[in-house]
Amino acid sequence: EAGVTQSPTHLIKTRGQQATLRCSPISGHTSVYWYQQALGLGLQFLLWYDEGEERNRGNFPPRFSGRQFPNYSSELNVNALELEDSALYLCASSLAPGPGQYFGPGTRLTVT
Amino acid sequence: GIQVEQSPPDLILQEGANSTLRCNFSDSVNNLQWFHQNPWGQLINLFYIPSGTKQNGRLSATTVATERYSLLYISSSQTTDSGVYFCAVGAQGGSEKLVFGKGMKLTVNP
């Protein structure tokens, strides 16, 4: 069974640009989560999507947004990139909301 | 919000030694997971263990929910066990949002 996949692996953007990160959950999983791992800040919850709807978001500004598609894949958009957005962005999925989240390999975003 | 503390922050072992990692949390949880982050950043699931005891090969974990802590045991450590171990919890009524500890860096020397 394929795990959670994310693309691209690496992404380099300039301050002020927009970044789009993509995630495909494990087959059968309907909940998708996004987390940010920035240097010195640890792993922080960003967004949770379930059945196509945003269900919860962490303490991040509105320029972090996303969506979930009918096939349960998801994308994370970061607008007006700032240097401190440089981080590893991890996507996870679960069969039911909450327990047993499985993580993808991550997208490393570098903002210059 | 719920707080998660992991100890020790760093640990250096010789191959073959045993170790215990501790995770304390500040409130009731109905989701607790242990992860190993590999050198490329991916979080590898070790255990989903909101309560009770589980074992998987050389690894085992115990969560005492009433006392708000969890332990991860690594026996007969190998160099491939090196990396960062994270405990993450989901609070009751919000278990879909995992709150992570700061992690514990384990180095196993040959």
Coordinates of N, CA, C and O in Angstrom, one line a residue, chain A:
Chain A
E1 N 0.9 -1.2 0.0 CA 0.0 0.0 0.0 C 0.9 1.2 0.0 O 1.8 1.3 0.8
A2 N 0.6 2.2 -0.9 CA 1.4 3.4 -1.0 C 1.1 4.3 0.2 O 0.0 4.3 0.7
G3 N 2.2 4.9 0.7 CA 2.1 5.9 1.8 C 1.6 7.2 1.3 O 1.2 7.4 0.2
V4 N 1.7 8.2 2.2 CA 1.4 9.6 1.9 C 2.5 10.1 1.0 O 3.7 9.9 1.2
T5 N 2.1 10.7 -0.1 CA 3.1 11.3 -1.0 C 3.0 12.8 -1.1 O 1.9 13.3 -0.9
Q6 N 4.1 13.5 -1.2 CA 4.1 14.9 -1.3 C 5.0 15.4 -2.5 O 6.0 14.7 -2.8
S7 N 4.6 16.5 -3.1 CA 5.4 17.1 -4.1 C 5.4 18.6 -4.1 O 4.3 19.2 -3.6
P8 N 6.4 19.3 -4.5 CA 7.7 18.7 -4.8 C 8.5 18.4 -3.6 O 8.1 18.7 -2.4
T9 N 9.7 17.8 -3.7 CA 10.5 17.5 -2.6 C 11.2 18.8 -2.1 O 11.3 18.9 -0.8
H10 N 11.6 19.6 -3.0 CA 12.2 20.8 -2.6 C 11.6 21.9 -3.4 O 11.2 21.7 -4.6
L11 N 11.5 23.1 -2.9 CA 11.0 24.3 -3.5 C 11.7 25.5 -3.1 O 11.8 25.8 -1.9
I12 N 12.2 26.3 -4.1 CA 12.9 27.5 -3.8 C 12.1 28.7 -4.4 O 11.9 28.7 -5.6
K13 N 11.8 29.6 -3.5 CA 11.0 30.8 -3.9 C 11.7 32.0 -3.4 O 12.5 32.0 -2.5
T14 N 11.3 33.1 -4.0 CA 11.7 34.4 -3.6 C 10.7 35.1 -2.7 O 9.5 34.9 -2.9
R15 N 11.1 35.9 -1.8 CA 10.2 36.6 -0.9 C 9.1 37.4 -1.7 O 9.5 38.0 -2.7
G16 N 7.9 37.2 -1.3 CA 6.8 37.9 -2.0 C 6.1 37.0 -3.0 O 4.9 37.2 -3.3
Q17 N 6.7 35.9 -3.4 CA 6.1 35.0 -4.3 C 5.1 34.1 -3.6 O 4.9 34.1 -2.4
Q18 N 4.4 33.2 -4.4 CA 3.5 32.2 -3.8 C 4.0 30.8 -4.0 O 4.7 30.5 -5.0
A19 N 3.8 30.0 -3.0 CA 4.2 28.6 -3.1 C 3.0 27.7 -3.1 O 2.0 27.9 -2.3
T20 N 3.0 26.6 -3.8 CA 2.0 25.6 -3.8 C 2.6 24.2 -3.5 O 3.5 23.8 -4.3
L21 N 2.1 23.6 -2.5 CA 2.6 22.3 -2.1 C 1.5 21.3 -2.2 O 0.3 21.6 -1.9
R22 N 1.8 20.0 -2.6 CA 0.7 19.1 -2.9 C 0.9 17.8 -2.0 O 2.1 17.4 -1.7
C23 N -0.2 17.1 -1.7 CA -0.2 16.0 -0.9 C -1.2 15.0 -1.3 O -2.4 15.4 -1.6
S24 N -0.9 13.7 -1.4 CA -1.8 12.7 -1.7 C -1.9 11.7 -0.5 O -0.8 11.2 -0.1
P25 N -3.1 11.5 0.1 CA -3.1 10.7 1.3 C -3.1 9.2 0.9 O -3.1 8.8 -0.2
I26 N -3.0 8.4 2.0 CA -3.1 7.0 1.8 C -4.5 6.7 1.3 O -5.5 7.3 1.7
S27 N -4.5 5.7 0.4 CA -5.8 5.3 -0.2 C -6.8 4.9 0.9 O -6.5 4.2 1.8
G28 N -8.0 5.6 0.9 CA -9.0 5.3 1.9 C -9.1 6.3 3.0 O -10.0 6.4 3.8
H29 N -8.0 7.1 3.2 CA -7.9 8.1 4.2 C -8.6 9.4 3.7 O -8.4 9.8 2.6
T30 N -9.5 9.9 4.5 CA -10.2 11.1 4.1 C -9.8 12.4 4.8 O -10.1 13.5 4.4
S31 N -9.0 12.2 5.9 CA -8.5 13.4 6.7 C -7.1 13.7 6.3 O -6.3 12.8 6.2
V32 N -6.8 14.9 6.0 CA -5.5 15.4 5.6 C -5.0 16.5 6.5 O -5.8 17.4 6.8
Y33 N -3.8 16.5 7.0 CA -3.3 17.5 7.9 C -2.0 18.1 7.4 O -1.2 17.4 6.7
W34 N -1.8 19.3 7.7 CA -0.5 20.0 7.3 C 0.2 20.5 8.5 O -0.5 21.1 9.4
Y35 N 1.5 20.3 8.6 CA 2.3 20.7 9.7 C 3.5 21.4 9.2 O 4.0 21.1 8.1
Q36 N 4.0 22.4 10.0 CA 5.2 23.1 9.6 C 6.3 22.8 10.6 O 6.1 22.8 11.8
Q37 N 7.5 22.5 10.1 CA 8.7 22.3 11.0 C 9.7 23.3 10.6 O 10.5 23.1 9.7
A38 N 9.7 24.4 11.3 CA 10.7 25.5 11.1 C 11.8 25.3 12.1 O 11.6 24.9 13.3
L39 N 13.0 25.8 11.7 CA 14.2 25.7 12.6 C 13.9 26.5 13.9 O 13.5 27.6 13.8
G40 N 14.1 25.8 15.0 CA 13.9 26.5 16.3 C 12.5 26.6 16.8 O 12.2 27.0 17.9
L41 N 11.5 26.2 15.9 CA 10.1 26.4 16.3 C 9.4 25.0 16.5 O 8.3 24.9 16.9
G42 N 10.1 23.9 16.1 CA 9.5 22.6 16.3 C 8.4 22.4 15.3 O 8.2 23.1 14.3
L43 N 7.6 21.3 15.5 CA 6.5 20.9 14.6 C 5.2 21.6 15.1 O 4.8 21.4 16.2
Q44 N 4.6 22.3 14.2 CA 3.4 23.0 14.5 C 2.3 22.7 13.5 O 2.5 22.6 12.3
F45 N 1.1 22.4 14.1 CA -0.1 22.1 13.3 C -0.5 23.4 12.5 O -0.6 24.5 13.0
L46 N -0.8 23.1 11.2 CA -1.2 24.2 10.3 C -2.7 24.1 10.0 O -3.4 25.1 10.2
L47 N -3.1 23.0 9.3 CA -4.4 22.9 8.8 C -4.9 21.5 8.9 O -4.1 20.6 8.8
W48 N -6.2 21.3 8.9 CA -6.8 20.0 8.9 C -8.0 20.1 7.9 O -8.9 20.9 8.0
Y49 N -8.0 19.1 6.9 CA -9.1 19.0 6.0 C -9.8 17.6 6.1 O -9.1 16.6 6.3
D50 N -11.1 17.6 6.0 CA -11.8 16.4 6.1 C -13.0 16.5 5.2 O -13.8 17.5 5.3
E51 N -13.2 15.5 4.3 CA -14.3 15.5 3.4 C -14.5 16.8 2.6 O -15.6 17.3 2.4
G52 N -13.3 17.4 2.2 CA -13.3 18.5 1.4 C -13.4 19.9 2.1 O -13.4 20.9 1.4
E53 N -13.6 19.8 3.4 CA -13.8 21.1 4.2 C -12.6 21.3 5.1 O -12.0 20.4 5.6
E54 N -12.2 22.6 5.3 CA -11.3 23.0 6.3 C -12.0 22.9 7.7 O -12.9 23.5 7.9
R55 N -11.4 22.0 8.5 CA -12.1 21.8 9.8 C -11.4 22.5 11.0 O -12.0 22.8 12.0
N56 N -10.1 22.8 10.8 CA -9.4 23.4 11.9 C -8.1 24.0 11.4 O -7.6 23.5 10.4
R57 N -7.6 25.1 11.9 CA -6.4 25.6 11.5 C -5.6 26.1 12.8 O -6.2 26.4 13.8
G58 N -4.3 26.0 12.7 CA -3.4 26.4 13.7 C -3.2 27.9 13.8 O -3.9 28.7 13.0
N59 N -2.3 28.4 14.6 CA -2.1 29.8 14.7 C -1.1 30.3 13.6 O 0.0 30.7 13.9
F60 N -1.7 30.4 12.4 CA -0.9 30.9 11.3 C -1.8 32.0 10.6 O -3.0 31.9 10.6
P61 N -1.1 32.9 9.9 CA -1.9 34.0 9.2 C -2.6 33.5 8.0 O -2.4 32.4 7.5
P62 N -3.6 34.2 7.6 CA -4.5 33.8 6.5 C -3.8 33.6 5.2 O -4.3 32.9 4.3
R63 N -2.5 34.1 5.0 CA -1.8 33.8 3.7 C -1.4 32.3 3.6 O -1.0 31.9 2.5
F64 N -1.6 31.6 4.7 CA -1.5 30.1 4.6 C -2.9 29.6 4.4 O -3.8 29.8 5.2
S65 N -3.1 28.9 3.2 CA -4.4 28.4 2.9 C -4.3 27.1 2.2 O -3.2 26.8 1.8
G66 N -5.4 26.5 1.9 CA -5.3 25.3 1.1 C -6.7 24.8 0.7 O -7.7 25.5 0.9
R67 N -6.7 23.6 0.2 CA -8.0 23.0 -0.1 C -7.8 21.5 -0.2 O -6.7 21.0 -0.3
Q68 N -8.9 20.8 -0.2 CA -8.9 19.3 -0.4 C -9.8 19.0 -1.5 O -10.9 19.5 -1.6
F69 N -9.3 18.2 -2.4 CA -10.1 17.9 -3.6 C -11.0 16.7 -3.4 O -10.8 15.9 -2.4
P70 N -11.9 16.4 -4.4 CA -12.8 15.3 -4.2 C -12.1 13.9 -4.1 O -12.7 13.0 -3.5
N71 N -10.9 13.8 -4.6 CA -10.2 12.5 -4.4 C -9.3 12.5 -3.1 O -8.5 11.6 -2.9
Y72 N -9.6 13.5 -2.2 CA -9.0 13.7 -0.9 C -7.6 14.2 -0.9 O -7.0 14.4 0.1
S73 N -7.0 14.3 -2.1 CA -5.7 15.0 -2.1 C -5.8 16.4 -1.7 O -6.9 17.0 -1.6
S74 N -4.7 17.0 -1.4 CA -4.8 18.4 -0.8 C -3.6 19.2 -1.3 O -2.6 18.7 -1.7
E75 N -3.8 20.5 -1.4 CA -2.7 21.4 -1.6 C -2.7 22.5 -0.6 O -3.7 22.9 -0.1
L76 N -1.5 23.0 -0.3 CA -1.2 24.0 0.7 C -0.7 25.2 -0.1 O 0.3 25.0 -0.9
N77 N -1.3 26.4 0.0 CA -0.8 27.6 -0.7 C -0.3 28.5 0.4 O -0.9 28.8 1.4
V78 N 0.9 29.1 0.1 CA 1.4 30.1 1.0 C 1.7 31.4 0.1 O 2.5 31.3 -0.8
N79 N 0.9 32.4 0.4 CA 1.0 33.6 -0.4 C 2.0 34.6 0.3 O 2.3 34.5 1.5
A80 N 2.5 35.6 -0.5 CA 3.3 36.6 0.0 C 4.4 36.1 0.9 O 4.5 36.4 2.1
L81 N 5.2 35.2 0.3 CA 6.2 34.4 1.1 C 7.2 35.4 1.9 O 7.6 36.4 1.3
E82 N 7.4 35.0 3.1 CA 8.4 35.7 3.9 C 9.6 34.7 4.2 O 9.4 33.5 4.1
L83 N 10.7 35.3 4.6 CA 11.9 34.5 4.8 C 11.6 33.4 5.9 O 12.1 32.3 5.8
E84 N 10.8 33.8 6.9 CA 10.6 32.9 8.0 C 9.6 31.7 7.6 O 9.4 30.9 8.5
D85 N 9.1 31.7 6.4 CA 8.3 30.6 5.9 C 9.2 29.5 5.5 O 8.7 28.4 5.2
S86 N 10.5 29.7 5.4 CA 11.4 28.6 5.1 C 11.3 27.5 6.2 O 11.5 27.7 7.4
A87 N 10.9 26.3 5.7 CA 10.7 25.2 6.7 C 10.4 23.9 5.9 O 10.3 23.9 4.7
L88 N 10.3 22.8 6.7 CA 9.9 21.6 6.1 C 8.4 21.5 6.4 O 7.9 21.7 7.5
Y89 N 7.6 21.3 5.3 CA 6.1 21.2 5.4 C 5.8 19.7 5.3 O 6.0 19.1 4.3
L90 N 5.1 19.2 6.3 CA 4.8 17.8 6.4 C 3.2 17.6 6.2 O 2.5 18.4 6.9
C91 N 2.9 16.7 5.4 CA 1.4 16.4 5.3 C 1.2 15.0 5.9 O 2.1 14.1 5.9
A92 N 0.1 14.8 6.5 CA -0.3 13.5 7.1 C -1.7 13.2 6.8 O -2.5 14.1 6.4
S93 N -2.1 11.9 6.8 CA -3.4 11.5 6.6 C -3.9 10.5 7.6 O -3.0 9.9 8.3
S94 N -5.2 10.4 7.8 CA -5.7 9.4 8.7 C -7.0 8.9 8.2 O -7.7 9.6 7.5
L95 N -7.3 7.7 8.7 CA -8.6 7.0 8.2 C -9.8 7.8 8.8 O -10.8 8.0 8.1
A96 N -9.7 8.2 10.0 CA -10.7 8.9 10.7 C -10.1 10.1 11.3 O -8.9 10.1 11.6
P97 N -10.9 11.2 11.6 CA -10.3 12.4 12.2 C -9.6 12.1 13.5 O -10.2 11.5 14.4
G98 N -8.3 12.5 13.6 CA -7.6 12.4 14.8 C -6.5 11.3 14.9 O -5.4 11.5 14.5
P99 N -6.9 10.1 15.4 CA -5.9 9.1 15.8 C -5.2 8.5 14.6 O -5.8 8.4 13.5
G100 N -3.9 8.1 14.8 CA -3.2 7.3 13.8 C -2.9 8.1 12.5 O -3.3 7.7 11.4
Q101 N -2.2 9.3 12.7 CA -1.8 10.1 11.5 C -0.5 9.5 10.9 O 0.4 9.2 11.7
Y102 N -0.5 9.4 9.6 CA 0.7 8.9 8.9 C 1.2 10.0 8.0 O 0.4 10.7 7.3
F103 N 2.5 10.2 8.1 CA 3.1 11.4 7.5 C 3.8 11.0 6.2 O 4.4 9.9 6.0
G104 N 3.9 12.0 5.3 CA 4.6 11.9 4.1 C 6.0 12.4 4.3 O 6.4 12.8 5.4
P105 N 6.8 12.4 3.2 CA 8.3 12.7 3.3 C 8.5 14.2 3.4 O 9.7 14.6 3.8
G106 N 7.6 15.0 3.2 CA 7.7 16.5 3.4 C 8.2 17.2 2.1 O 8.7 16.6 1.2
T107 N 7.9 18.5 2.1 CA 8.4 19.4 1.1 C 9.3 20.5 1.8 O 8.8 21.1 2.8
R108 N 10.5 20.6 1.4 CA 11.4 21.6 2.0 C 11.3 22.9 1.2 O 11.7 22.9 0.1
L109 N 10.7 23.9 1.8 CA 10.5 25.2 1.2 C 11.6 26.2 1.7 O 11.8 26.3 2.9
T110 N 12.3 26.7 0.7 CA 13.3 27.7 1.0 C 12.9 29.1 0.4 O 12.7 29.1 -0.8
V111 N 12.9 30.1 1.2 CA 12.5 31.4 0.7 C 13.7 32.3 0.8 O 14.3 32.5 1.8
T112 N 14.1 32.9 -0.4 CA 15.3 33.7 -0.4 C 15.0 35.2 -0.7 O 13.9 35.5 -1.1

